[in-house]
Amino acid sequence: MRTQIIGTGFVTGEHLVKNEDLAKLMDTSDAWIRERSGIEQRYYVEAGTATSDLGLGAAEKAIADAGIDKGEIDYIVFATMTPDHYFPGCGGLLQHKLGLKTIPALDIRQQCTGFIYGLQICDALVRSKVARTVLLVGAEVHSGFMPWTQWDHLFGREGPAPTAGEKDWNSKFRDRTVLFGDAAGAVVLQAGEGESGLLGFKLHSDGSDFKSLYVPSGGFASRPYVSDTDFKAGRHIPEMDGRAVFKMAVKRMPEVVREVCGESGYGVEQIDLLIAHQANLRICEVVQRSLGLADEKVFNNIQRYGNTTAATIPIALDEARKAGRVKQGALVCFVGLGAGFHWGAALLRA
Ligand code: ACO
């Protein structure tokens, strides 16, 4: 018996925002963003749409794709770093929004590796027979991190353009803000017979260097955990040492792909499709080269969605399946690295 992915789906925020639109708010350009990250556009939600709402949209699509009755779901795992509330987490909110009975709902927070950690948890739940049909969601509303207030202007509606001072403030965070988008992806997993299903995992964590990517304020290391001073200093916005994260990603991601393949008895060359966390197209390209994989063995879509953290892998899986890139029997490898730092890889026989 193996844990199979029987349905996938995703949704994005309502507003399509191109690189040139961001240049209305800060000192940046389409050329810079494309060259450094490969990103061309991303989506943001309308104010009031929360992570659990996007999670609901993605879950409904994955459930419809699986062709099951939602009442069959007997466990929810929800991965996000941008929950609706400090607590409770999004898992229970999604259970309620889906109108499910009081099934267990677990929240996990492994950022960009959240989906891969979630897959391992779902696999363990299914194989230990704790659950039979599990819904795994990765969802993010990153727009709450954005430092600007000129949303109407950005969305092309009537509204004030930023002043020179506001543009300077917005530009202070431009290395991070241009990368992220709002979206959710979901998969339904179920026990099944036969060759297909999840084959193996290799996960790692290392908290020693967490300050290379973290949100300094809004946590209980501070008293009070939110303060006007922190807000005015922009300490509620992630701080990131982009170069350090880049270097870590291009080292750790190929390493862990080799580990999961080796431990599961496969050669890297046997991978039919690599779906890497979409943090930066340049990172994905280095990982691909380092693993020696041909273009047809790699699926990237960051150009259209930006980095959607826990949602990138399920979105890419859904698009790849629907584009006919995940053939029956194919060996699919998922890999990611994110804040924490957490990184890992998983193998799936389609
Ligand atoms: N527009 C225009 N110029 C910019 C922008 C921007 N958006 N951002 C930075 N710059 C400027 C800088 O000010 C700097 O200018 P200077 O040379 O005059 O000082 C120059 O561009 C180079 O800046 P760097 O930050 O050194 O640029 P770098 O080549 O490192 O690229 C980037 C930055 C894209 C962030 C890259 O480091 C990266 O992608 N790192 C990985 C980040 C990542 O993946 N984070 C998410 C992890 S996933 C998770 O867990 C959430």
Tab-separated table of C-alpha atoms and ligand atoms in Angstrom:
chain	number	residue	atom	x	y	z
A	1	MET	CA	0.000	0.000	0.000
A	2	ARG	CA	1.233	3.491	-0.867
A	3	THR	CA	-0.005	7.023	-0.321
A	4	GLN	CA	-1.228	8.387	-3.631
A	5	ILE	CA	-1.990	11.935	-4.696
A	6	ILE	CA	-5.484	11.613	-6.184
A	7	GLY	CA	-6.366	15.257	-6.767
A	8	THR	CA	-4.670	18.647	-7.147
A	9	GLY	CA	-5.856	22.237	-7.496
A	10	PHE	CA	-4.871	25.854	-6.953
A	11	VAL	CA	-6.115	29.433	-6.867
A	12	THR	CA	-4.354	32.806	-6.869
A	13	GLY	CA	-5.132	36.219	-5.426
A	14	GLU	CA	-7.645	38.256	-7.452
A	15	HIS	CA	-5.264	40.949	-8.759
A	16	LEU	CA	-2.641	40.359	-11.426
A	17	VAL	CA	0.319	42.699	-10.821
A	18	LYS	CA	3.094	42.930	-13.371
A	19	ASN	CA	6.649	44.013	-12.617
A	20	GLU	CA	6.077	47.398	-14.240
A	21	ASP	CA	3.098	47.967	-11.905
A	22	LEU	CA	5.436	47.590	-8.903
A	23	ALA	CA	7.627	50.316	-10.399
A	24	LYS	CA	4.718	52.711	-9.708
A	25	LEU	CA	5.344	52.221	-5.977
A	26	MET	CA	9.105	51.945	-5.622
A	27	ASP	CA	12.414	52.254	-7.344
A	28	THR	CA	12.510	49.019	-9.317
A	29	SER	CA	12.124	47.855	-12.898
A	30	ASP	CA	10.823	44.955	-14.950
A	31	ALA	CA	14.383	44.402	-16.244
A	32	TRP	CA	15.888	44.100	-12.736
A	33	ILE	CA	13.209	41.752	-11.434
A	34	ARG	CA	13.297	39.487	-14.529
A	35	GLU	CA	17.066	39.341	-14.659
A	36	ARG	CA	17.572	38.573	-10.959
A	37	SER	CA	14.570	36.308	-10.352
A	38	GLY	CA	12.836	35.369	-13.621
A	39	ILE	CA	9.570	36.712	-12.189
A	40	GLU	CA	7.294	38.589	-14.626
A	41	GLN	CA	4.105	38.922	-12.589
A	42	ARG	CA	2.371	37.800	-9.419
A	43	TYR	CA	-1.120	37.960	-7.917
A	44	TYR	CA	-2.253	39.757	-4.765
A	45	VAL	CA	-5.539	39.321	-2.950
A	46	GLU	CA	-8.091	42.062	-2.438
A	47	ALA	CA	-7.981	43.325	1.164
A	48	GLY	CA	-10.125	40.990	3.238
A	49	THR	CA	-9.222	37.780	1.413
A	50	ALA	CA	-7.206	35.704	3.867
A	51	THR	CA	-4.961	32.660	3.603
A	52	SER	CA	-7.761	30.299	4.699
A	53	ASP	CA	-9.976	31.704	1.889
A	54	LEU	CA	-7.340	30.913	-0.729
A	55	GLY	CA	-6.852	27.543	0.973
A	56	LEU	CA	-10.589	26.905	0.620
A	57	GLY	CA	-10.518	27.697	-3.110
A	58	ALA	CA	-7.564	25.393	-3.719
A	59	ALA	CA	-9.056	22.632	-1.537
A	60	GLU	CA	-12.377	22.717	-3.424
A	61	LYS	CA	-10.547	22.355	-6.723
A	62	ALA	CA	-8.380	19.482	-5.463
A	63	ILE	CA	-11.422	17.677	-4.030
A	64	ALA	CA	-13.318	18.082	-7.332
A	65	ASP	CA	-10.234	16.871	-9.240
A	66	ALA	CA	-10.015	13.803	-6.958
A	67	GLY	CA	-13.684	13.077	-7.660
A	68	ILE	CA	-14.404	12.314	-4.011
A	69	ASP	CA	-17.087	13.505	-1.656
A	70	LYS	CA	-15.502	16.055	0.701
A	71	GLY	CA	-16.983	14.066	3.610
A	72	GLU	CA	-14.374	11.380	2.894
A	73	ILE	CA	-11.598	13.687	4.109
A	74	ASP	CA	-10.633	12.608	7.587
A	75	TYR	CA	-7.568	14.801	8.265
A	76	ILE	CA	-6.367	18.271	7.213
A	77	VAL	CA	-2.752	19.454	7.167
A	78	PHE	CA	-2.315	23.174	6.479
A	79	ALA	CA	1.094	24.717	5.714
A	80	THR	CA	1.509	28.496	5.784
A	81	MET	CA	3.793	31.221	7.126
A	82	THR	CA	1.063	33.871	6.702
A	83	PRO	CA	-1.862	32.585	8.807
A	84	ASP	CA	-5.090	34.590	9.110
A	85	HIS	CA	-4.438	35.082	12.831
A	86	TYR	CA	-1.551	34.627	15.235
A	87	PHE	CA	-3.725	31.850	16.606
A	88	PRO	CA	-5.652	29.717	15.906
A	89	GLY	CA	-4.018	28.401	12.755
A	90	CYS	CA	-5.673	28.012	9.374
A	91	GLY	CA	-6.319	24.245	9.569
A	92	GLY	CA	-9.373	24.530	11.802
A	93	LEU	CA	-10.640	27.578	9.901
A	94	LEU	CA	-10.478	25.582	6.677
A	95	GLN	CA	-12.273	22.620	8.302
A	96	HIS	CA	-15.126	24.998	9.179
A	97	LYS	CA	-15.163	26.784	5.794
A	98	LEU	CA	-15.314	23.448	3.995
A	99	GLY	CA	-18.238	22.426	6.219
A	100	LEU	CA	-16.522	19.230	7.339
A	101	LYS	CA	-17.264	17.394	10.563
A	102	THR	CA	-14.843	17.783	13.477
A	103	ILE	CA	-11.930	15.992	11.828
A	104	PRO	CA	-8.378	16.763	13.065
A	105	ALA	CA	-6.728	19.780	11.461
A	106	LEU	CA	-3.000	20.310	11.875
A	107	ASP	CA	-1.028	23.496	11.193
A	108	ILE	CA	2.595	23.333	10.185
A	109	ARG	CA	5.021	26.174	9.555
A	110	GLN	CA	8.046	25.162	7.582
A	111	GLN	CA	7.730	28.107	5.161
A	112	CYS	CA	8.921	27.214	1.658
A	113	THR	CA	9.467	23.582	2.649
A	114	GLY	CA	6.033	23.388	4.276
A	115	PHE	CA	4.499	21.386	1.467
A	116	ILE	CA	7.245	18.743	1.508
A	117	TYR	CA	7.078	18.426	5.304
A	118	GLY	CA	3.301	18.209	4.928
A	119	LEU	CA	3.604	15.395	2.393
A	120	GLN	CA	5.693	13.367	4.822
A	121	ILE	CA	3.162	13.885	7.625
A	122	CYS	CA	0.278	12.901	5.314
A	123	ASP	CA	2.175	9.823	4.156
A	124	ALA	CA	2.788	8.787	7.773
A	125	LEU	CA	-0.879	9.372	8.688
A	126	VAL	CA	-2.097	7.298	5.755
A	127	ARG	CA	0.401	4.451	6.039
A	128	SER	CA	-0.147	4.137	9.796
A	129	LYS	CA	-3.917	4.032	9.055
A	130	VAL	CA	-4.559	7.024	11.331
A	131	ALA	CA	-6.258	8.624	8.327
A	132	ARG	CA	-7.519	7.357	4.982
A	133	THR	CA	-8.069	10.534	2.964
A	134	VAL	CA	-5.979	13.590	3.807
A	135	LEU	CA	-6.237	17.136	2.479
A	136	LEU	CA	-2.888	18.955	2.348
A	137	VAL	CA	-2.941	22.693	1.666
A	138	GLY	CA	-0.113	25.183	1.158
A	139	ALA	CA	-1.404	28.757	1.108
A	140	GLU	CA	-0.040	32.265	1.547
A	141	VAL	CA	-1.234	35.860	1.579
A	142	HIS	CA	2.120	37.646	1.489
A	143	SER	CA	0.580	40.993	0.591
A	144	GLY	CA	0.127	41.718	4.317
A	145	PHE	CA	3.925	41.999	4.524
A	146	MET	CA	4.087	44.719	1.890
A	147	PRO	CA	5.208	48.102	3.250
A	148	TRP	CA	3.131	50.265	0.921
A	149	THR	CA	-0.358	51.676	1.432
A	150	GLN	CA	-1.138	52.707	-2.158
A	151	TRP	CA	-3.044	49.565	-3.129
A	152	ASP	CA	-5.696	51.361	-5.248
A	153	HIS	CA	-2.975	53.034	-7.298
A	154	LEU	CA	-1.238	49.682	-7.733
A	155	PHE	CA	-4.459	47.963	-8.842
A	156	GLY	CA	-5.154	50.746	-11.388
A	157	ARG	CA	-8.044	52.245	-9.406
A	158	GLU	CA	-8.657	55.820	-8.332
A	159	GLY	CA	-6.224	56.459	-5.467
A	160	PRO	CA	-3.162	58.470	-4.471
A	161	ALA	CA	0.233	57.722	-5.995
A	162	PRO	CA	3.076	57.454	-3.458
A	163	THR	CA	4.901	60.639	-2.518
A	164	ALA	CA	8.684	60.736	-3.014
A	165	GLY	CA	9.130	59.928	0.702
A	166	GLU	CA	6.717	56.992	0.483
A	167	LYS	CA	8.518	55.695	-2.600
A	168	ASP	CA	11.817	55.816	-0.692
A	169	TRP	CA	10.251	53.877	2.188
A	170	ASN	CA	8.763	51.263	-0.184
A	171	SER	CA	12.124	50.921	-1.943
A	172	LYS	CA	13.879	49.969	1.309
A	173	PHE	CA	12.238	46.549	1.057
A	174	ARG	CA	12.338	46.121	-2.721
A	175	ASP	CA	14.740	43.160	-2.746
A	176	ARG	CA	12.063	41.071	-0.959
A	177	THR	CA	8.711	42.545	-1.899
A	178	VAL	CA	9.146	41.987	-5.635
A	179	LEU	CA	9.568	38.245	-5.113
A	180	PHE	CA	6.326	37.216	-3.409
A	181	GLY	CA	2.751	36.554	-4.543
A	182	ASP	CA	-0.516	35.358	-2.986
A	183	ALA	CA	-1.839	31.893	-3.871
A	184	ALA	CA	-2.804	28.466	-2.556
A	185	GLY	CA	-2.330	24.926	-3.768
A	186	ALA	CA	-3.877	21.738	-2.422
A	187	VAL	CA	-3.659	17.994	-2.888
A	188	VAL	CA	-5.831	15.108	-1.739
A	189	LEU	CA	-3.964	11.996	-0.628
A	190	GLN	CA	-5.346	8.522	-0.155
A	191	ALA	CA	-4.098	4.992	0.420
A	192	GLY	CA	-3.892	3.016	-2.801
A	193	GLU	CA	-2.632	-0.290	-4.178
A	194	GLY	CA	0.003	-0.641	-6.889
A	195	GLU	CA	3.280	0.979	-7.808
A	196	SER	CA	2.250	4.623	-7.724
A	197	GLY	CA	2.524	6.808	-4.646
A	198	LEU	CA	5.034	8.491	-2.372
A	199	LEU	CA	8.324	6.574	-2.290
A	200	GLY	CA	10.608	8.379	0.133
A	201	PHE	CA	11.595	11.578	1.909
A	202	LYS	CA	14.714	13.290	3.175
A	203	LEU	CA	14.160	16.311	5.398
A	204	HIS	CA	16.527	18.596	7.302
A	205	SER	CA	16.347	21.602	9.633
A	206	ASP	CA	19.055	23.932	10.900
A	207	GLY	CA	17.992	26.795	13.144
A	208	SER	CA	21.502	28.194	13.586
A	209	ASP	CA	21.230	30.800	10.840
A	210	PHE	CA	17.530	31.655	11.077
A	211	LYS	CA	18.202	35.388	10.985
A	212	SER	CA	19.188	35.168	7.323
A	213	LEU	CA	15.422	35.118	6.657
A	214	TYR	CA	12.932	35.962	9.377
A	215	VAL	CA	10.383	38.449	10.650
A	216	PRO	CA	12.000	40.298	13.580
A	217	SER	CA	8.826	41.507	15.307
A	218	GLY	CA	5.344	40.141	15.936
A	219	GLY	CA	6.562	37.269	18.105
A	220	PHE	CA	6.720	36.508	21.792
A	221	ALA	CA	10.464	37.102	21.986
A	222	SER	CA	9.272	40.726	22.344
A	223	ARG	CA	7.044	42.184	25.046
A	224	PRO	CA	4.507	43.230	23.917
A	225	TYR	CA	4.615	41.071	20.844
A	226	VAL	CA	3.371	43.939	18.625
A	227	SER	CA	4.515	47.512	19.097
A	228	ASP	CA	4.176	50.805	17.350
A	229	THR	CA	7.976	51.251	17.421
A	230	ASP	CA	8.543	47.959	15.607
A	231	PHE	CA	5.821	48.767	13.094
A	232	LYS	CA	7.295	52.208	12.332
A	233	ALA	CA	10.730	50.617	11.846
A	234	GLY	CA	9.262	48.064	9.419
A	235	ARG	CA	10.268	45.167	11.655
A	236	HIS	CA	7.036	43.321	10.795
A	237	ILE	CA	8.426	42.892	7.261
A	238	PRO	CA	10.733	39.914	6.626
A	239	GLU	CA	14.454	40.608	6.802
A	240	MET	CA	16.486	38.641	4.320
A	241	ASP	CA	20.123	38.193	3.427
A	242	GLY	CA	19.294	37.356	-0.185
A	243	ARG	CA	22.791	36.290	-1.150
A	244	ALA	CA	23.135	33.943	1.840
A	245	VAL	CA	19.753	32.358	1.083
A	246	PHE	CA	20.661	31.996	-2.596
A	247	LYS	CA	23.945	30.261	-1.753
A	248	MET	CA	22.295	27.968	0.769
A	249	ALA	CA	19.554	27.004	-1.699
A	250	VAL	CA	21.886	26.119	-4.565
A	251	LYS	CA	23.994	23.944	-2.245
A	252	ARG	CA	21.320	22.261	-0.128
A	253	MET	CA	18.719	21.544	-2.784
A	254	PRO	CA	20.854	19.399	-5.129
A	255	GLU	CA	22.417	17.738	-2.063
A	256	VAL	CA	19.071	16.623	-0.659
A	257	VAL	CA	17.824	15.436	-4.081
A	258	ARG	CA	20.894	13.184	-4.251
A	259	GLU	CA	20.222	11.990	-0.695
A	260	VAL	CA	16.571	11.092	-1.275
A	261	CYS	CA	17.401	9.335	-4.540
A	262	GLY	CA	20.315	7.422	-2.996
A	263	GLU	CA	18.333	6.339	0.080
A	264	SER	CA	15.351	5.263	-2.061
A	265	GLY	CA	17.523	3.279	-4.473
A	266	TYR	CA	17.334	5.565	-7.518
A	267	GLY	CA	19.877	7.473	-9.541
A	268	VAL	CA	19.307	11.203	-10.090
A	269	GLU	CA	19.240	10.474	-13.826
A	270	GLN	CA	16.090	8.372	-13.280
A	271	ILE	CA	14.088	11.462	-12.247
A	272	ASP	CA	11.491	12.185	-14.942
A	273	LEU	CA	10.306	15.496	-13.507
A	274	LEU	CA	11.847	17.812	-10.907
A	275	ILE	CA	9.463	20.239	-9.219
A	276	ALA	CA	11.525	22.592	-7.089
A	277	HIS	CA	10.186	25.253	-4.745
A	278	GLN	CA	9.828	28.371	-6.878
A	279	ALA	CA	11.823	31.001	-4.945
A	280	ASN	CA	13.874	32.381	-7.802
A	281	LEU	CA	14.227	31.044	-11.354
A	282	ARG	CA	17.998	31.580	-11.121
A	283	ILE	CA	18.121	29.239	-8.098
A	284	CYS	CA	16.075	26.630	-10.001
A	285	GLU	CA	18.439	26.904	-12.980
A	286	VAL	CA	21.534	26.341	-10.842
A	287	VAL	CA	19.882	23.352	-9.129
A	288	GLN	CA	18.963	21.880	-12.532
A	289	ARG	CA	22.509	22.302	-13.851
A	290	SER	CA	24.021	20.883	-10.714
A	291	LEU	CA	21.836	17.758	-11.045
A	292	GLY	CA	22.504	17.513	-14.794
A	293	LEU	CA	18.803	17.394	-15.696
A	294	ALA	CA	17.567	18.290	-19.182
A	295	ASP	CA	14.987	21.081	-19.584
A	296	GLU	CA	12.154	18.626	-20.276
A	297	LYS	CA	12.771	17.081	-16.842
A	298	VAL	CA	12.155	20.328	-14.945
A	299	PHE	CA	8.950	22.300	-14.390
A	300	ASN	CA	9.116	25.999	-13.463
A	301	ASN	CA	6.281	28.521	-13.283
A	302	ILE	CA	7.655	31.280	-11.021
A	303	GLN	CA	7.487	33.634	-14.010
A	304	ARG	CA	3.689	33.834	-13.587
A	305	TYR	CA	3.169	33.597	-9.806
A	306	GLY	CA	6.331	34.756	-8.030
A	307	ASN	CA	7.313	32.972	-4.846
A	308	THR	CA	4.154	31.735	-3.141
A	309	THR	CA	6.075	29.912	-0.363
A	310	ALA	CA	4.106	26.816	0.793
A	311	ALA	CA	1.946	26.976	-2.344
A	312	THR	CA	4.591	26.825	-5.083
A	313	ILE	CA	5.005	23.036	-5.257
A	314	PRO	CA	1.299	22.054	-5.283
A	315	ILE	CA	0.613	24.779	-7.876
A	316	ALA	CA	3.436	23.527	-10.089
A	317	LEU	CA	2.286	19.917	-9.630
A	318	ASP	CA	-1.260	20.821	-10.664
A	319	GLU	CA	-0.080	22.754	-13.731
A	320	ALA	CA	2.393	20.024	-14.715
A	321	ARG	CA	-0.294	17.309	-14.416
A	322	LYS	CA	-2.777	19.314	-16.464
A	323	ALA	CA	-0.125	20.068	-19.094
A	324	GLY	CA	0.512	16.302	-19.472
A	325	ARG	CA	4.010	16.601	-17.978
A	326	VAL	CA	3.370	13.984	-15.265
A	327	LYS	CA	3.070	10.712	-17.160
A	328	GLN	CA	1.701	7.573	-15.518
A	329	GLY	CA	4.637	5.793	-13.853
A	330	ALA	CA	6.947	8.834	-13.994
A	331	LEU	CA	9.408	9.437	-11.144
A	332	VAL	CA	8.679	12.926	-9.771
A	333	CYS	CA	11.002	14.652	-7.315
A	334	PHE	CA	9.945	17.597	-5.129
A	335	VAL	CA	12.623	19.729	-3.474
A	336	GLY	CA	12.566	22.912	-1.416
A	337	LEU	CA	14.432	25.122	1.031
A	338	GLY	CA	13.021	27.904	3.131
A	339	ALA	CA	13.215	30.042	6.218
A	340	GLY	CA	14.056	28.216	9.401
A	341	PHE	CA	16.092	26.916	7.714
A	342	HIS	CA	14.239	23.813	6.612
A	343	TRP	CA	14.932	21.881	3.444
A	344	GLY	CA	14.001	18.553	1.979
A	345	ALA	CA	13.014	16.397	-0.964
A	346	ALA	CA	10.377	13.774	-1.716
A	347	LEU	CA	9.953	11.162	-4.443
A	348	LEU	CA	6.637	10.231	-6.014
A	349	ARG	CA	5.845	7.492	-8.516
A	350	ALA	CA	3.027	9.025	-10.584
B	1	ACO	N1	14.816	46.593	-7.988
B	1	ACO	C1	15.923	47.244	-8.371
B	1	ACO	N2	17.110	47.157	-7.726
B	1	ACO	C2	17.154	46.351	-6.643
B	1	ACO	C3	16.037	45.624	-6.192
B	1	ACO	C4	14.831	45.775	-6.915
B	1	ACO	N3	13.701	45.121	-6.574
B	1	ACO	N4	16.383	44.925	-5.099
B	1	ACO	C5	17.691	45.160	-4.862
B	1	ACO	N5	18.158	46.046	-5.798
B	1	ACO	C6	19.513	46.569	-5.945
B	1	ACO	C7	20.261	46.625	-4.633
B	1	ACO	O1	19.961	47.818	-3.942
B	1	ACO	C8	21.685	46.558	-5.083
B	1	ACO	O2	22.062	47.825	-5.548
B	1	ACO	P1	23.589	48.359	-5.356
B	1	ACO	O3	24.441	47.404	-6.132
B	1	ACO	O4	23.523	49.732	-5.913
B	1	ACO	O5	23.843	48.300	-3.880
B	1	ACO	C9	21.634	45.630	-6.304
B	1	ACO	O6	20.262	45.671	-6.750
B	1	ACO	C10	22.014	44.211	-5.975
B	1	ACO	O7	21.301	43.804	-4.822
B	1	ACO	P2	21.443	42.380	-4.210
B	1	ACO	O8	20.489	42.254	-3.060
B	1	ACO	O9	22.872	42.111	-3.931
B	1	ACO	O10	20.937	41.495	-5.434
B	1	ACO	P3	21.061	39.958	-5.676
B	1	ACO	O11	21.734	39.705	-6.950
B	1	ACO	O12	21.552	39.204	-4.478
B	1	ACO	O13	19.533	39.542	-5.895
B	1	ACO	C11	17.703	38.508	-4.753
B	1	ACO	C12	18.601	39.725	-4.852
B	1	ACO	C13	16.862	38.404	-6.019
B	1	ACO	C14	16.790	38.710	-3.549
B	1	ACO	C15	18.554	37.221	-4.595
B	1	ACO	O14	19.555	37.415	-3.631
B	1	ACO	C16	17.723	36.024	-4.199
B	1	ACO	O15	16.790	35.620	-4.890
B	1	ACO	N6	18.039	35.404	-3.065
B	1	ACO	C17	17.245	34.270	-2.591
B	1	ACO	C18	16.043	34.813	-1.896
B	1	ACO	C19	15.007	33.803	-1.635
B	1	ACO	O16	14.881	32.826	-2.339
B	1	ACO	N7	14.225	34.066	-0.626
B	1	ACO	C20	13.074	33.303	-0.353
B	1	ACO	C21	13.401	32.020	0.328
B	1	ACO	S1	12.020	31.146	0.524
B	1	ACO	C22	11.255	31.368	2.065
B	1	ACO	O17	11.510	30.653	2.978
B	1	ACO	C23	10.223	32.424	2.233
